[in-house]
Amino acid sequence: MERIAFKMKLKPGFEEEYRKRHDAIWPELIDLLKEQGIEDYSIFWDQETNYLFGVQKVSEGEGSQDLGSNPVVQKWWEYMADIMEVNGDNSPVTIPLKEVFYLK
């Protein structure tokens, strides 16, 4: 398993809505992520900057942000587009992060 991390930007004032939507994440999206070999997925929020930091383990070398051709993912991105910084296709603006330390 490979661990990958990335950051995204939450629009100000939408912290609770972001949490609410993820607390009710669609079962078909969870199934898709697991089918694609994505697990141990966490998202952290930096209150000072409104950046979201995603960390996930992947078995196929592709993370959740690489599944944009899937209709479920496209629907999720559209659902989240009003509260996050997004690209023209509603995908979240995502910046990969380089690991500099890991304690096993």
mmCIF file of C-alpha atoms in Angstrom:
data_model
loop_
_atom_site.group_PDB
_atom_site.id
_atom_site.type_symbol
_atom_site.label_atom_id
_atom_site.label_comp_id
_atom_site.label_asym_id
_atom_site.label_seq_id
_atom_site.Cartn_x
_atom_site.Cartn_y
_atom_site.Cartn_z
ATOM 1 C CA MET A 1 0.000 0.000 0.000
ATOM 2 C CA GLU A 2 1.154 3.482 -0.826
ATOM 3 C CA ARG A 3 0.164 6.472 1.310
ATOM 4 C CA ILE A 4 -0.657 9.685 -0.501
ATOM 5 C CA ALA A 5 -1.585 13.124 0.766
ATOM 6 C CA PHE A 6 -3.017 16.263 -0.807
ATOM 7 C CA LYS A 7 -4.582 19.553 0.140
ATOM 8 C CA MET A 8 -7.763 21.259 -0.980
ATOM 9 C CA LYS A 9 -9.334 24.593 -0.052
ATOM 10 C CA LEU A 10 -12.633 24.995 1.778
ATOM 11 C CA LYS A 11 -14.552 28.225 1.271
ATOM 12 C CA PRO A 12 -14.844 30.293 4.474
ATOM 13 C CA GLY A 13 -17.871 29.616 6.634
ATOM 14 C CA PHE A 14 -18.571 26.108 5.310
ATOM 15 C CA GLU A 15 -16.780 23.978 7.894
ATOM 16 C CA GLU A 16 -19.950 22.570 9.444
ATOM 17 C CA GLU A 17 -21.570 21.960 6.065
ATOM 18 C CA TYR A 18 -18.449 20.122 4.874
ATOM 19 C CA ARG A 19 -18.516 17.914 7.962
ATOM 20 C CA LYS A 20 -22.282 17.352 7.615
ATOM 21 C CA ARG A 21 -21.956 16.221 4.005
ATOM 22 C CA HIS A 22 -19.121 13.834 4.828
ATOM 23 C CA ASP A 23 -20.974 12.438 7.840
ATOM 24 C CA ALA A 24 -23.652 11.420 5.319
ATOM 25 C CA ILE A 25 -21.287 10.299 2.548
ATOM 26 C CA TRP A 26 -23.078 8.220 -0.058
ATOM 27 C CA PRO A 27 -22.702 4.438 0.325
ATOM 28 C CA GLU A 28 -22.055 4.092 -3.425
ATOM 29 C CA LEU A 29 -19.091 6.474 -3.104
ATOM 30 C CA ILE A 30 -17.664 4.514 -0.181
ATOM 31 C CA ASP A 31 -18.082 1.279 -2.156
ATOM 32 C CA LEU A 32 -16.339 2.802 -5.179
ATOM 33 C CA LEU A 33 -13.378 4.034 -3.122
ATOM 34 C CA LYS A 34 -12.939 0.627 -1.520
ATOM 35 C CA GLU A 35 -13.313 -1.177 -4.869
ATOM 36 C CA GLN A 36 -10.556 1.039 -6.270
ATOM 37 C CA GLY A 37 -8.191 0.053 -3.440
ATOM 38 C CA ILE A 38 -8.508 3.267 -1.407
ATOM 39 C CA GLU A 39 -8.632 2.848 2.347
ATOM 40 C CA ASP A 40 -7.627 4.420 5.615
ATOM 41 C CA TYR A 41 -8.769 7.787 4.237
ATOM 42 C CA SER A 42 -8.773 10.848 6.511
ATOM 43 C CA ILE A 43 -9.333 14.535 5.865
ATOM 44 C CA PHE A 44 -8.065 17.148 8.308
ATOM 45 C CA TRP A 45 -9.077 20.812 8.426
ATOM 46 C CA ASP A 46 -6.660 23.681 9.197
ATOM 47 C CA GLN A 47 -8.840 26.360 10.798
ATOM 48 C CA GLU A 48 -6.322 29.161 10.169
ATOM 49 C CA THR A 49 -6.073 28.660 6.407
ATOM 50 C CA ASN A 50 -9.246 26.696 5.541
ATOM 51 C CA TYR A 51 -7.079 24.087 3.861
ATOM 52 C CA LEU A 52 -8.227 20.491 3.965
ATOM 53 C CA PHE A 53 -5.511 17.837 4.129
ATOM 54 C CA GLY A 54 -6.391 14.409 2.766
ATOM 55 C CA VAL A 55 -4.359 11.298 3.560
ATOM 56 C CA GLN A 56 -5.207 7.878 2.151
ATOM 57 C CA LYS A 57 -3.706 4.497 1.486
ATOM 58 C CA VAL A 58 -3.979 3.230 -2.068
ATOM 59 C CA SER A 59 -3.182 -0.182 -3.518
ATOM 60 C CA GLU A 60 -3.413 0.650 -7.219
ATOM 61 C CA GLY A 61 -1.350 3.855 -7.242
ATOM 62 C CA GLU A 62 -4.429 6.002 -7.883
ATOM 63 C CA GLY A 63 -6.095 8.037 -5.204
ATOM 64 C CA SER A 64 -9.615 9.358 -4.875
ATOM 65 C CA GLN A 65 -8.754 12.449 -6.908
ATOM 66 C CA ASP A 66 -7.907 10.229 -9.904
ATOM 67 C CA LEU A 67 -11.426 8.813 -10.238
ATOM 68 C CA GLY A 68 -12.954 11.797 -12.029
ATOM 69 C CA SER A 69 -14.244 9.778 -14.976
ATOM 70 C CA ASN A 70 -16.623 7.871 -12.697
ATOM 71 C CA PRO A 71 -20.223 9.216 -12.665
ATOM 72 C CA VAL A 72 -20.526 8.818 -8.874
ATOM 73 C CA VAL A 73 -17.390 10.894 -8.340
ATOM 74 C CA GLN A 74 -18.582 13.505 -10.828
ATOM 75 C CA LYS A 75 -21.892 13.743 -8.963
ATOM 76 C CA TRP A 76 -20.047 14.095 -5.615
ATOM 77 C CA TRP A 77 -17.804 16.825 -7.012
ATOM 78 C CA GLU A 78 -20.856 18.702 -8.264
ATOM 79 C CA TYR A 79 -22.485 18.305 -4.831
ATOM 80 C CA MET A 80 -19.387 19.747 -3.095
ATOM 81 C CA ALA A 81 -18.567 22.499 -5.629
ATOM 82 C CA ASP A 82 -20.461 25.235 -3.806
ATOM 83 C CA ILE A 83 -18.338 24.947 -0.650
ATOM 84 C CA MET A 84 -14.843 24.280 -2.044
ATOM 85 C CA GLU A 85 -12.435 25.786 -4.542
ATOM 86 C CA VAL A 86 -12.934 23.762 -7.718
ATOM 87 C CA ASN A 87 -11.713 23.459 -11.285
ATOM 88 C CA GLY A 88 -13.927 23.924 -14.350
ATOM 89 C CA ASP A 89 -15.118 20.298 -14.159
ATOM 90 C CA ASN A 90 -16.080 20.729 -10.465
ATOM 91 C CA SER A 91 -13.134 18.629 -9.311
ATOM 92 C CA PRO A 92 -11.590 20.093 -6.176
ATOM 93 C CA VAL A 93 -8.446 22.111 -6.694
ATOM 94 C CA THR A 94 -6.016 19.539 -5.320
ATOM 95 C CA ILE A 95 -2.342 20.009 -4.552
ATOM 96 C CA PRO A 96 -0.299 16.827 -3.949
ATOM 97 C CA LEU A 97 1.836 16.856 -0.807
ATOM 98 C CA LYS A 98 5.269 15.288 -0.517
ATOM 99 C CA GLU A 99 5.915 13.134 2.511
ATOM 100 C CA VAL A 100 8.895 14.286 4.529
ATOM 101 C CA PHE A 101 8.497 12.123 7.652
ATOM 102 C CA TYR A 102 6.711 8.930 8.629
ATOM 103 C CA LEU A 103 6.956 7.080 11.941
ATOM 104 C CA LYS A 104 5.970 3.414 11.666
#
